[in-house]
């Protein structure tokens, strides 16, 4: 079904950035009590990129933004809004978005961060898209960027093998069109804070803290929440799952992707999977997967996309986009 023409936010370009150092499961097993076999079987992960000392959330974010600007054939001067989704900001404050803004050289425009952990990119996209639809922004950079390696407990093999670092970005522009972001649905349920959290913070311990997770319970909630929000967003867009060209999911675990696709009766070949190469990069994972599939030619103009994610809080959401 074709949407009505209205002021909508259209994706004009995508970009991504990964730290220089790529670490295989084999390499990881030299410092952590684990095996390639266990990690691949339980998660589908084979590699993750880990930031070196000179690589930060903002530096990765800036690189991804530059790539997205080039793809959109735009310059920093065209941008009037920057939203960075991250749970690993360079500093407690200022917002990482302001560091990115200064590095890009588009000082003066609106710039702020959004914290919704692994769903952060969906939340950031929704905020930017709403501002564009309302007419308070024209061209936005929306970035998901993380250096989760810095909040991992490298003694906890049940969590440290699962995550990686990286950044992905999209340029959104306001246009009168029947394409672009058609509908987004977001949710949060703080009753589950203790299943996936960081055991420190500026306002409590005064430290950054380490990631803690009850993996099994998170898994169970993820499949249920992702399936329901995907259907909800499709209904809001007036679309059905048969019309989906590509699902671009949060890349936490290949088994979550497979179980969610199965529950919804989706063809697994329509689900973009980068978890084997990137592991779970939290807010960066959806835009990293999107950029990979745009650049290798799988995602084409006019394709119907569903982006979805779930993360700590819990938070979860889905967005239906005519690319
Ligand atoms: N290497 C080897 N063994 C490991 C291991 C590792 N890296 N991590 C855990 N194990 C062991 C455990 O010690 C346990 O051993 P035991 O049975 O002798 O006690 C066994 O593997 C099973 O552990 P468990 O945690 O119950 O495994 P699981 O089947 O639930 O798989 C996850 C663990 C984390 C892969 C799985 O729960 C998961 O993917 N959860 C979702 C997590 C997620 O995606 N979160 C992010 C959402 S944003």
mmCIF file of C-alpha atoms and ligand atoms in Angstrom:
data_model
loop_
_atom_site.group_PDB
_atom_site.id
_atom_site.type_symbol
_atom_site.label_atom_id
_atom_site.label_comp_id
_atom_site.label_asym_id
_atom_site.label_seq_id
_atom_site.Cartn_x
_atom_site.Cartn_y
_atom_site.Cartn_z
ATOM 1 C CA UNK A 1 0.000 0.000 0.000
ATOM 2 C CA UNK A 2 1.295 3.448 -0.811
ATOM 3 C CA UNK A 3 1.265 6.079 1.970
ATOM 4 C CA UNK A 4 -0.327 9.511 1.482
ATOM 5 C CA UNK A 5 1.904 12.448 0.595
ATOM 6 C CA UNK A 6 2.909 14.511 3.624
ATOM 7 C CA UNK A 7 5.951 16.168 5.167
ATOM 8 C CA UNK A 8 8.117 13.198 6.099
ATOM 9 C CA UNK A 9 11.732 12.428 7.022
ATOM 10 C CA UNK A 10 13.584 10.655 4.217
ATOM 11 C CA UNK A 11 16.918 8.824 4.570
ATOM 12 C CA UNK A 12 19.287 10.621 2.180
ATOM 13 C CA UNK A 13 22.491 8.759 3.068
ATOM 14 C CA UNK A 14 24.029 6.251 5.475
ATOM 15 C CA UNK A 15 27.509 5.782 6.926
ATOM 16 C CA UNK A 16 29.407 3.712 9.442
ATOM 17 C CA UNK A 17 32.704 3.431 11.297
ATOM 18 C CA UNK A 18 34.394 0.561 13.110
ATOM 19 C CA UNK A 19 37.502 0.608 15.304
ATOM 20 C CA UNK A 20 40.716 -0.492 13.555
ATOM 21 C CA UNK A 21 41.180 -3.595 15.709
ATOM 22 C CA UNK A 22 39.083 -6.649 14.910
ATOM 23 C CA UNK A 23 39.089 -9.445 17.492
ATOM 24 C CA UNK A 24 38.075 -13.017 16.611
ATOM 25 C CA UNK A 25 36.559 -15.491 19.070
ATOM 26 C CA UNK A 26 39.863 -17.403 18.921
ATOM 27 C CA UNK A 27 41.808 -14.302 19.964
ATOM 28 C CA UNK A 28 39.293 -13.599 22.731
ATOM 29 C CA UNK A 29 39.675 -17.143 24.066
ATOM 30 C CA UNK A 30 43.336 -16.351 24.820
ATOM 31 C CA UNK A 31 42.269 -13.855 27.524
ATOM 32 C CA UNK A 32 38.777 -15.118 28.501
ATOM 33 C CA UNK A 33 37.723 -18.671 29.522
ATOM 34 C CA UNK A 34 35.628 -19.342 26.408
ATOM 35 C CA UNK A 35 35.730 -21.049 23.009
ATOM 36 C CA UNK A 36 34.906 -20.110 19.420
ATOM 37 C CA UNK A 37 32.475 -23.036 19.352
ATOM 38 C CA UNK A 38 30.490 -21.840 22.429
ATOM 39 C CA UNK A 39 30.221 -18.246 21.169
ATOM 40 C CA UNK A 40 29.200 -19.202 17.617
ATOM 41 C CA UNK A 41 26.656 -21.786 18.737
ATOM 42 C CA UNK A 42 24.974 -19.585 21.379
ATOM 43 C CA UNK A 43 25.178 -16.203 19.645
ATOM 44 C CA UNK A 44 26.335 -16.432 16.001
ATOM 45 C CA UNK A 45 29.116 -13.932 16.822
ATOM 46 C CA UNK A 46 32.524 -14.495 15.142
ATOM 47 C CA UNK A 47 34.216 -11.077 15.357
ATOM 48 C CA UNK A 48 33.886 -7.765 17.178
ATOM 49 C CA UNK A 49 35.820 -4.498 16.774
ATOM 50 C CA UNK A 50 37.397 -3.073 19.937
ATOM 51 C CA UNK A 51 38.381 0.602 20.272
ATOM 52 C CA UNK A 52 42.041 1.501 20.821
ATOM 53 C CA UNK A 53 42.942 4.288 23.291
ATOM 54 C CA UNK A 54 42.733 6.968 20.587
ATOM 55 C CA UNK A 55 39.280 5.822 19.404
ATOM 56 C CA UNK A 56 36.244 7.176 21.264
ATOM 57 C CA UNK A 57 32.478 7.146 20.876
ATOM 58 C CA UNK A 58 32.637 10.681 19.437
ATOM 59 C CA UNK A 59 35.489 9.917 17.018
ATOM 60 C CA UNK A 60 33.646 6.882 15.630
ATOM 61 C CA UNK A 61 30.399 8.892 15.509
ATOM 62 C CA UNK A 62 32.085 11.703 13.569
ATOM 63 C CA UNK A 63 33.589 9.276 11.028
ATOM 64 C CA UNK A 64 30.207 7.633 10.445
ATOM 65 C CA UNK A 65 28.546 11.059 10.080
ATOM 66 C CA UNK A 66 31.116 12.155 7.477
ATOM 67 C CA UNK A 67 30.469 9.002 5.465
ATOM 68 C CA UNK A 68 26.696 9.536 5.651
ATOM 69 C CA UNK A 69 27.067 13.192 4.576
ATOM 70 C CA UNK A 70 29.155 12.109 1.567
ATOM 71 C CA UNK A 71 26.547 9.488 0.622
ATOM 72 C CA UNK A 72 23.810 12.155 0.860
ATOM 73 C CA UNK A 73 25.959 14.606 -1.153
ATOM 74 C CA UNK A 74 25.613 17.135 1.645
ATOM 75 C CA UNK A 75 28.027 19.148 3.802
ATOM 76 C CA UNK A 76 28.008 19.929 7.545
ATOM 77 C CA UNK A 77 26.704 23.422 6.666
ATOM 78 C CA UNK A 78 23.420 21.813 5.504
ATOM 79 C CA UNK A 79 22.776 20.248 8.941
ATOM 80 C CA UNK A 80 20.534 21.850 11.569
ATOM 81 C CA UNK A 81 20.100 18.915 13.995
ATOM 82 C CA UNK A 82 22.446 16.236 15.401
ATOM 83 C CA UNK A 83 21.104 13.466 17.646
ATOM 84 C CA UNK A 84 23.534 10.883 19.028
ATOM 85 C CA UNK A 85 22.199 7.719 20.635
ATOM 86 C CA UNK A 86 24.744 6.329 23.077
ATOM 87 C CA UNK A 87 25.082 4.672 26.470
ATOM 88 C CA UNK A 88 28.852 5.181 26.393
ATOM 89 C CA UNK A 89 29.336 8.955 25.973
ATOM 90 C CA UNK A 90 32.922 10.269 25.922
ATOM 91 C CA UNK A 91 32.166 12.095 29.181
ATOM 92 C CA UNK A 92 29.155 12.318 31.522
ATOM 93 C CA UNK A 93 28.710 15.749 29.976
ATOM 94 C CA UNK A 94 28.818 17.577 27.566
ATOM 95 C CA UNK A 95 26.617 15.552 25.243
ATOM 96 C CA UNK A 96 28.650 13.547 22.719
ATOM 97 C CA UNK A 97 26.548 15.188 19.982
ATOM 98 C CA UNK A 98 28.166 18.540 20.786
ATOM 99 C CA UNK A 99 31.656 17.015 20.384
ATOM 100 C CA UNK A 100 30.611 15.533 17.031
ATOM 101 C CA UNK A 101 29.145 18.884 16.010
ATOM 102 C CA UNK A 102 32.393 20.696 16.790
ATOM 103 C CA UNK A 103 34.457 18.051 14.966
ATOM 104 C CA UNK A 104 32.206 18.341 11.892
ATOM 105 C CA UNK A 105 32.267 22.136 12.096
ATOM 106 C CA UNK A 106 28.530 22.845 12.044
ATOM 107 C CA UNK A 107 28.561 24.788 15.306
ATOM 108 C CA UNK A 108 25.320 26.501 16.230
ATOM 109 C CA UNK A 109 22.829 23.821 15.211
ATOM 110 C CA UNK A 110 20.788 21.770 17.719
ATOM 111 C CA UNK A 111 22.828 18.855 19.161
ATOM 112 C CA UNK A 112 21.968 16.461 21.981
ATOM 113 C CA UNK A 113 22.207 12.807 23.061
ATOM 114 C CA UNK A 114 19.490 10.219 23.602
ATOM 115 C CA UNK A 115 19.958 7.361 26.088
ATOM 116 C CA UNK A 116 17.916 4.234 25.411
ATOM 117 C CA UNK A 117 20.826 1.750 25.244
ATOM 118 C CA UNK A 118 20.360 -0.810 22.429
ATOM 119 C CA UNK A 119 17.096 0.850 21.299
ATOM 120 C CA UNK A 120 18.831 4.230 21.286
ATOM 121 C CA UNK A 121 18.989 4.553 17.509
ATOM 122 C CA UNK A 122 15.216 3.918 17.187
ATOM 123 C CA UNK A 123 14.541 6.539 19.875
ATOM 124 C CA UNK A 124 16.941 9.038 18.247
ATOM 125 C CA UNK A 125 15.433 8.430 14.814
ATOM 126 C CA UNK A 126 11.955 9.008 16.206
ATOM 127 C CA UNK A 127 12.946 12.287 17.919
ATOM 128 C CA UNK A 128 14.679 13.620 14.793
ATOM 129 C CA UNK A 129 11.854 12.486 12.536
ATOM 130 C CA UNK A 130 9.254 14.159 14.782
ATOM 131 C CA UNK A 131 11.216 17.435 14.749
ATOM 132 C CA UNK A 132 11.475 17.271 10.950
ATOM 133 C CA UNK A 133 7.747 16.560 10.560
ATOM 134 C CA UNK A 134 6.962 19.437 12.935
ATOM 135 C CA UNK A 135 9.084 21.760 10.790
ATOM 136 C CA UNK A 136 11.627 22.551 13.539
ATOM 137 C CA UNK A 137 14.437 20.790 11.648
ATOM 138 C CA UNK A 138 15.180 20.241 7.942
ATOM 139 C CA UNK A 139 18.348 18.113 7.700
ATOM 140 C CA UNK A 140 19.379 15.907 10.620
ATOM 141 C CA UNK A 141 22.260 13.554 11.349
ATOM 142 C CA UNK A 142 21.092 10.659 13.509
ATOM 143 C CA UNK A 143 23.923 8.559 14.925
ATOM 144 C CA UNK A 144 24.171 5.430 17.052
ATOM 145 C CA UNK A 145 27.684 5.197 18.515
ATOM 146 C CA UNK A 146 29.174 3.078 21.297
ATOM 147 C CA UNK A 147 32.399 1.926 22.925
ATOM 148 C CA UNK A 148 30.873 -0.830 25.059
ATOM 149 C CA UNK A 149 34.311 -2.450 25.464
ATOM 150 C CA UNK A 150 34.957 0.235 28.105
ATOM 151 C CA UNK A 151 32.024 -0.823 30.317
ATOM 152 C CA UNK A 152 32.500 -4.596 30.015
ATOM 153 C CA UNK A 153 33.664 -6.741 32.913
ATOM 154 C CA UNK A 154 36.407 -8.687 31.122
ATOM 155 C CA UNK A 155 36.265 -11.266 33.972
ATOM 156 C CA UNK A 156 32.611 -12.091 33.170
ATOM 157 C CA UNK A 157 32.653 -14.455 30.191
ATOM 158 C CA UNK A 158 28.836 -14.515 30.011
ATOM 159 C CA UNK A 159 28.783 -10.846 28.912
ATOM 160 C CA UNK A 160 32.205 -9.726 27.629
ATOM 161 C CA UNK A 161 32.131 -12.012 24.565
ATOM 162 C CA UNK A 162 28.821 -10.542 23.360
ATOM 163 C CA UNK A 163 29.623 -6.881 22.673
ATOM 164 C CA UNK A 164 31.687 -4.722 20.321
ATOM 165 C CA UNK A 165 32.313 -1.066 19.423
ATOM 166 C CA UNK A 166 31.250 0.996 16.401
ATOM 167 C CA UNK A 167 29.057 3.751 14.982
ATOM 168 C CA UNK A 168 26.433 4.155 12.274
ATOM 169 C CA UNK A 169 24.726 7.273 10.955
ATOM 170 C CA UNK A 170 21.894 8.370 8.695
ATOM 171 C CA UNK A 171 21.041 11.749 7.183
ATOM 172 C CA UNK A 172 17.317 12.538 7.415
ATOM 173 C CA UNK A 173 15.766 15.331 5.345
ATOM 174 C CA UNK A 174 12.261 16.796 5.340
ATOM 175 C CA UNK A 175 10.336 16.395 2.052
ATOM 176 C CA UNK A 176 6.738 16.366 0.793
ATOM 177 C CA UNK A 177 6.578 12.703 -0.145
ATOM 178 C CA UNK A 178 4.874 9.335 0.283
ATOM 179 C CA UNK A 179 8.262 7.818 1.241
ATOM 180 C CA UNK A 180 10.566 8.034 4.266
ATOM 181 C CA UNK A 181 9.681 7.169 7.860
ATOM 182 C CA UNK A 182 6.048 6.009 7.715
ATOM 183 C CA UNK A 183 5.475 4.992 11.342
ATOM 184 C CA UNK A 184 7.474 4.371 14.516
ATOM 185 C CA UNK A 185 6.389 2.757 17.789
ATOM 186 C CA UNK A 186 8.488 2.958 20.975
ATOM 187 C CA UNK A 187 8.080 1.384 24.422
ATOM 188 C CA UNK A 188 9.842 1.206 27.774
ATOM 189 C CA UNK A 189 9.268 -0.834 30.930
ATOM 190 C CA UNK A 190 11.454 0.121 33.894
ATOM 191 C CA UNK A 191 10.257 -2.897 35.897
ATOM 192 C CA UNK A 192 13.038 -4.823 34.140
ATOM 193 C CA UNK A 193 15.892 -2.428 34.966
ATOM 194 C CA UNK A 194 17.771 -5.106 36.900
ATOM 195 C CA UNK A 195 17.973 -7.625 34.059
ATOM 196 C CA UNK A 196 20.383 -5.488 31.992
ATOM 197 C CA UNK A 197 22.156 -2.519 33.574
ATOM 198 C CA UNK A 198 25.472 -0.905 34.491
ATOM 199 C CA UNK A 199 26.408 -1.105 38.186
ATOM 200 C CA UNK A 200 27.610 2.492 38.477
ATOM 201 C CA UNK A 201 26.826 6.022 37.418
ATOM 202 C CA UNK A 202 27.589 9.709 37.912
ATOM 203 C CA UNK A 203 24.629 10.215 40.238
ATOM 204 C CA UNK A 204 25.109 7.117 42.423
ATOM 205 C CA UNK A 205 28.566 5.572 42.748
ATOM 206 C CA UNK A 206 30.414 8.387 41.019
ATOM 207 C CA UNK A 207 32.022 5.728 38.824
ATOM 208 C CA UNK A 208 31.206 4.520 35.317
ATOM 209 C CA UNK A 209 30.400 0.929 36.358
ATOM 210 C CA UNK A 210 30.318 -2.355 34.448
ATOM 211 C CA UNK A 211 27.596 -4.017 32.375
ATOM 212 C CA UNK A 212 25.551 -6.718 34.167
ATOM 213 C CA UNK A 213 23.002 -8.955 32.455
ATOM 214 C CA UNK A 214 20.720 -11.898 33.139
ATOM 215 C CA UNK A 215 21.033 -13.223 29.588
ATOM 216 C CA UNK A 216 18.345 -15.875 29.657
ATOM 217 C CA UNK A 217 15.588 -13.553 30.891
ATOM 218 C CA UNK A 218 16.621 -10.827 28.434
ATOM 219 C CA UNK A 219 16.419 -13.343 25.591
ATOM 220 C CA UNK A 220 12.864 -14.357 26.521
ATOM 221 C CA UNK A 221 11.584 -10.763 26.727
ATOM 222 C CA UNK A 222 13.413 -9.755 23.522
ATOM 223 C CA UNK A 223 11.592 -12.213 21.254
ATOM 224 C CA UNK A 224 8.141 -11.315 22.667
ATOM 225 C CA UNK A 225 8.674 -7.529 22.678
ATOM 226 C CA UNK A 226 10.305 -7.335 19.244
ATOM 227 C CA UNK A 227 7.594 -9.406 17.580
ATOM 228 C CA UNK A 228 4.773 -7.340 19.073
ATOM 229 C CA UNK A 229 6.282 -3.903 18.359
ATOM 230 C CA UNK A 230 7.094 -4.909 14.789
ATOM 231 C CA UNK A 231 3.446 -5.806 14.159
ATOM 232 C CA UNK A 232 2.300 -2.624 15.918
ATOM 233 C CA UNK A 233 4.524 -0.399 13.743
ATOM 234 C CA UNK A 234 3.467 -2.211 10.553
ATOM 235 C CA UNK A 235 -0.216 -1.697 11.421
ATOM 236 C CA UNK A 236 0.428 2.000 12.134
ATOM 237 C CA UNK A 237 2.016 2.295 8.680
ATOM 238 C CA UNK A 238 -0.897 0.450 7.023
ATOM 239 C CA UNK A 239 1.454 -2.338 5.920
ATOM 240 C CA UNK A 240 1.613 -6.110 6.422
ATOM 241 C CA UNK A 241 4.588 -8.384 7.011
ATOM 242 C CA UNK A 242 4.184 -9.807 3.462
ATOM 243 C CA UNK A 243 5.189 -6.402 2.055
ATOM 244 C CA UNK A 244 8.470 -6.157 3.998
ATOM 245 C CA UNK A 245 11.561 -6.187 1.782
ATOM 246 C CA UNK A 246 14.113 -6.059 4.625
ATOM 247 C CA UNK A 247 14.096 -6.277 8.403
ATOM 248 C CA UNK A 248 17.058 -4.385 9.871
ATOM 249 C CA UNK A 249 17.173 -5.597 13.463
ATOM 250 C CA UNK A 250 19.304 -4.827 16.482
ATOM 251 C CA UNK A 251 22.181 -7.312 16.284
ATOM 252 C CA UNK A 252 22.341 -8.874 19.758
ATOM 253 C CA UNK A 253 22.250 -12.552 18.991
ATOM 254 C CA UNK A 254 21.578 -14.597 15.842
ATOM 255 C CA UNK A 255 19.226 -16.851 17.819
ATOM 256 C CA UNK A 256 17.047 -13.840 18.786
ATOM 257 C CA UNK A 257 16.908 -12.808 15.118
ATOM 258 C CA UNK A 258 15.941 -16.317 14.016
ATOM 259 C CA UNK A 259 13.353 -16.791 16.786
ATOM 260 C CA UNK A 260 11.744 -13.391 16.059
ATOM 261 C CA UNK A 261 11.601 -14.083 12.299
ATOM 262 C CA UNK A 262 10.055 -17.495 12.964
ATOM 263 C CA UNK A 263 7.440 -16.097 15.376
ATOM 264 C CA UNK A 264 6.372 -13.572 12.713
ATOM 265 C CA UNK A 265 6.547 -16.042 9.801
ATOM 266 C CA UNK A 266 9.198 -13.882 8.078
ATOM 267 C CA UNK A 267 11.629 -15.262 5.515
ATOM 268 C CA UNK A 268 15.026 -15.363 7.357
ATOM 269 C CA UNK A 269 16.681 -14.308 4.054
ATOM 270 C CA UNK A 270 14.967 -10.895 4.457
ATOM 271 C CA UNK A 271 16.628 -10.279 7.836
ATOM 272 C CA UNK A 272 19.903 -8.325 7.628
ATOM 273 C CA UNK A 273 22.485 -10.036 9.838
ATOM 274 C CA UNK A 274 25.792 -8.444 10.809
ATOM 275 C CA UNK A 275 26.022 -9.852 14.339
ATOM 276 C CA UNK A 276 28.650 -12.363 13.131
ATOM 277 C CA UNK A 277 30.978 -9.495 12.125
ATOM 278 C CA UNK A 278 30.186 -6.778 14.700
ATOM 279 C CA UNK A 279 28.728 -8.570 17.766
ATOM 280 C CA UNK A 280 26.303 -6.425 19.786
ATOM 281 C CA UNK A 281 27.240 -2.763 19.333
ATOM 282 C CA UNK A 282 24.163 -1.489 21.217
ATOM 283 C CA UNK A 283 22.816 1.758 19.674
ATOM 284 C CA UNK A 284 25.236 1.430 16.741
ATOM 285 C CA UNK A 285 24.002 -1.960 15.596
ATOM 286 C CA UNK A 286 20.903 -0.969 13.583
ATOM 287 C CA UNK A 287 22.598 1.840 11.585
ATOM 288 C CA UNK A 288 25.701 -0.347 11.070
ATOM 289 C CA UNK A 289 23.522 -3.130 9.643
ATOM 290 C CA UNK A 290 21.534 -0.640 7.545
ATOM 291 C CA UNK A 291 24.690 0.887 6.064
ATOM 292 C CA UNK A 292 26.176 -2.541 5.293
ATOM 293 C CA UNK A 293 23.064 -3.610 3.355
ATOM 294 C CA UNK A 294 22.740 -0.263 1.527
ATOM 295 C CA UNK A 295 26.399 -0.366 0.446
ATOM 296 C CA UNK A 296 26.357 -3.995 -0.718
ATOM 297 C CA UNK A 297 23.261 -3.266 -2.824
ATOM 298 C CA UNK A 298 20.710 -5.422 -1.005
ATOM 299 C CA UNK A 299 18.640 -2.449 0.175
ATOM 300 C CA UNK A 300 17.424 -0.388 -2.779
ATOM 301 C CA UNK A 301 15.386 2.797 -3.144
ATOM 302 C CA UNK A 302 11.627 2.214 -2.602
ATOM 303 C CA UNK A 303 12.218 -0.953 -0.529
ATOM 304 C CA UNK A 304 10.017 -1.302 2.553
ATOM 305 C CA UNK A 305 12.224 -1.574 5.649
ATOM 306 C CA UNK A 306 11.442 -2.367 9.255
ATOM 307 C CA UNK A 307 14.077 -1.302 11.786
ATOM 308 C CA UNK A 308 13.689 -2.805 15.263
ATOM 309 C CA UNK A 309 15.595 -2.963 18.544
ATOM 310 C CA UNK A 310 15.343 -3.868 22.208
ATOM 311 C CA UNK A 311 17.683 -3.007 25.054
ATOM 312 C CA UNK A 312 18.274 -2.140 28.690
ATOM 313 C CA UNK A 313 15.420 -0.518 30.603
ATOM 314 C CA UNK A 314 13.823 -2.393 28.965
ATOM 315 C CA UNK A 315 13.302 -0.167 25.955
ATOM 316 C CA UNK A 316 12.153 -1.364 22.553
ATOM 317 C CA UNK A 317 10.798 -0.033 19.285
ATOM 318 C CA UNK A 318 10.292 -0.455 15.562
ATOM 319 C CA UNK A 319 10.173 1.905 12.604
ATOM 320 C CA UNK A 320 8.656 1.272 9.165
ATOM 321 C CA UNK A 321 10.463 3.138 6.397
ATOM 322 C CA UNK A 322 9.926 3.372 2.635
ATOM 323 C CA UNK A 323 13.628 3.779 1.721
HETATM 324 N N1 LIG B 1 32.033 -19.337 27.061
HETATM 325 C C1 LIG B 1 31.817 -20.572 27.515
HETATM 326 N N2 LIG B 1 30.840 -20.870 28.390
HETATM 327 C C2 LIG B 1 30.053 -19.866 28.805
HETATM 328 C C3 LIG B 1 30.226 -18.548 28.366
HETATM 329 C C4 LIG B 1 31.275 -18.308 27.460
HETATM 330 N N3 LIG B 1 31.515 -17.072 26.960
HETATM 331 N N4 LIG B 1 29.302 -17.775 28.953
HETATM 332 C C5 LIG B 1 28.569 -18.571 29.734
HETATM 333 N N5 LIG B 1 29.020 -19.834 29.657
HETATM 334 C C6 LIG B 1 28.500 -21.027 30.330
HETATM 335 C C7 LIG B 1 27.861 -20.692 31.645
HETATM 336 O O1 LIG B 1 28.841 -20.620 32.666
HETATM 337 C C8 LIG B 1 26.922 -21.844 31.834
HETATM 338 O O2 LIG B 1 27.657 -22.961 32.298
HETATM 339 P P1 LIG B 1 27.029 -23.966 33.396
HETATM 340 O O3 LIG B 1 25.797 -24.538 32.732
HETATM 341 O O4 LIG B 1 28.130 -24.915 33.598
HETATM 342 O O5 LIG B 1 26.706 -23.101 34.568
HETATM 343 C C9 LIG B 1 26.479 -22.182 30.425
HETATM 344 O O6 LIG B 1 27.457 -21.582 29.562
HETATM 345 C C10 LIG B 1 25.104 -21.657 30.081
HETATM 346 O O7 LIG B 1 25.025 -20.303 30.482
HETATM 347 P P2 LIG B 1 23.736 -19.460 30.233
HETATM 348 O O8 LIG B 1 24.007 -18.041 30.614
HETATM 349 O O9 LIG B 1 22.555 -20.134 30.869
HETATM 350 O O10 LIG B 1 23.649 -19.608 28.654
HETATM 351 P P3 LIG B 1 22.506 -19.277 27.644
HETATM 352 O O11 LIG B 1 22.159 -20.469 26.879
HETATM 353 O O12 LIG B 1 21.389 -18.499 28.275
HETATM 354 O O13 LIG B 1 23.265 -18.294 26.657
HETATM 355 C C11 LIG B 1 23.487 -15.940 26.238
HETATM 356 C C12 LIG B 1 23.819 -17.107 27.152
HETATM 357 C C13 LIG B 1 23.988 -14.665 26.872
HETATM 358 C C14 LIG B 1 24.180 -16.173 24.926
HETATM 359 C C15 LIG B 1 21.963 -15.883 26.012
HETATM 360 O O14 LIG B 1 21.306 -15.900 27.240
HETATM 361 C C16 LIG B 1 21.565 -14.653 25.286
HETATM 362 O O15 LIG B 1 21.910 -14.483 24.141
HETATM 363 N N6 LIG B 1 20.765 -13.777 25.916
HETATM 364 C C17 LIG B 1 20.336 -12.546 25.332
HETATM 365 C C18 LIG B 1 21.382 -11.572 25.621
HETATM 366 C C19 LIG B 1 21.296 -10.367 24.772
HETATM 367 O O16 LIG B 1 21.235 -10.465 23.573
HETATM 368 N N7 LIG B 1 21.308 -9.205 25.412
HETATM 369 C C20 LIG B 1 21.377 -7.969 24.793
HETATM 370 C C21 LIG B 1 20.000 -7.501 24.456
HETATM 371 S S1 LIG B 1 20.165 -5.845 24.033
#
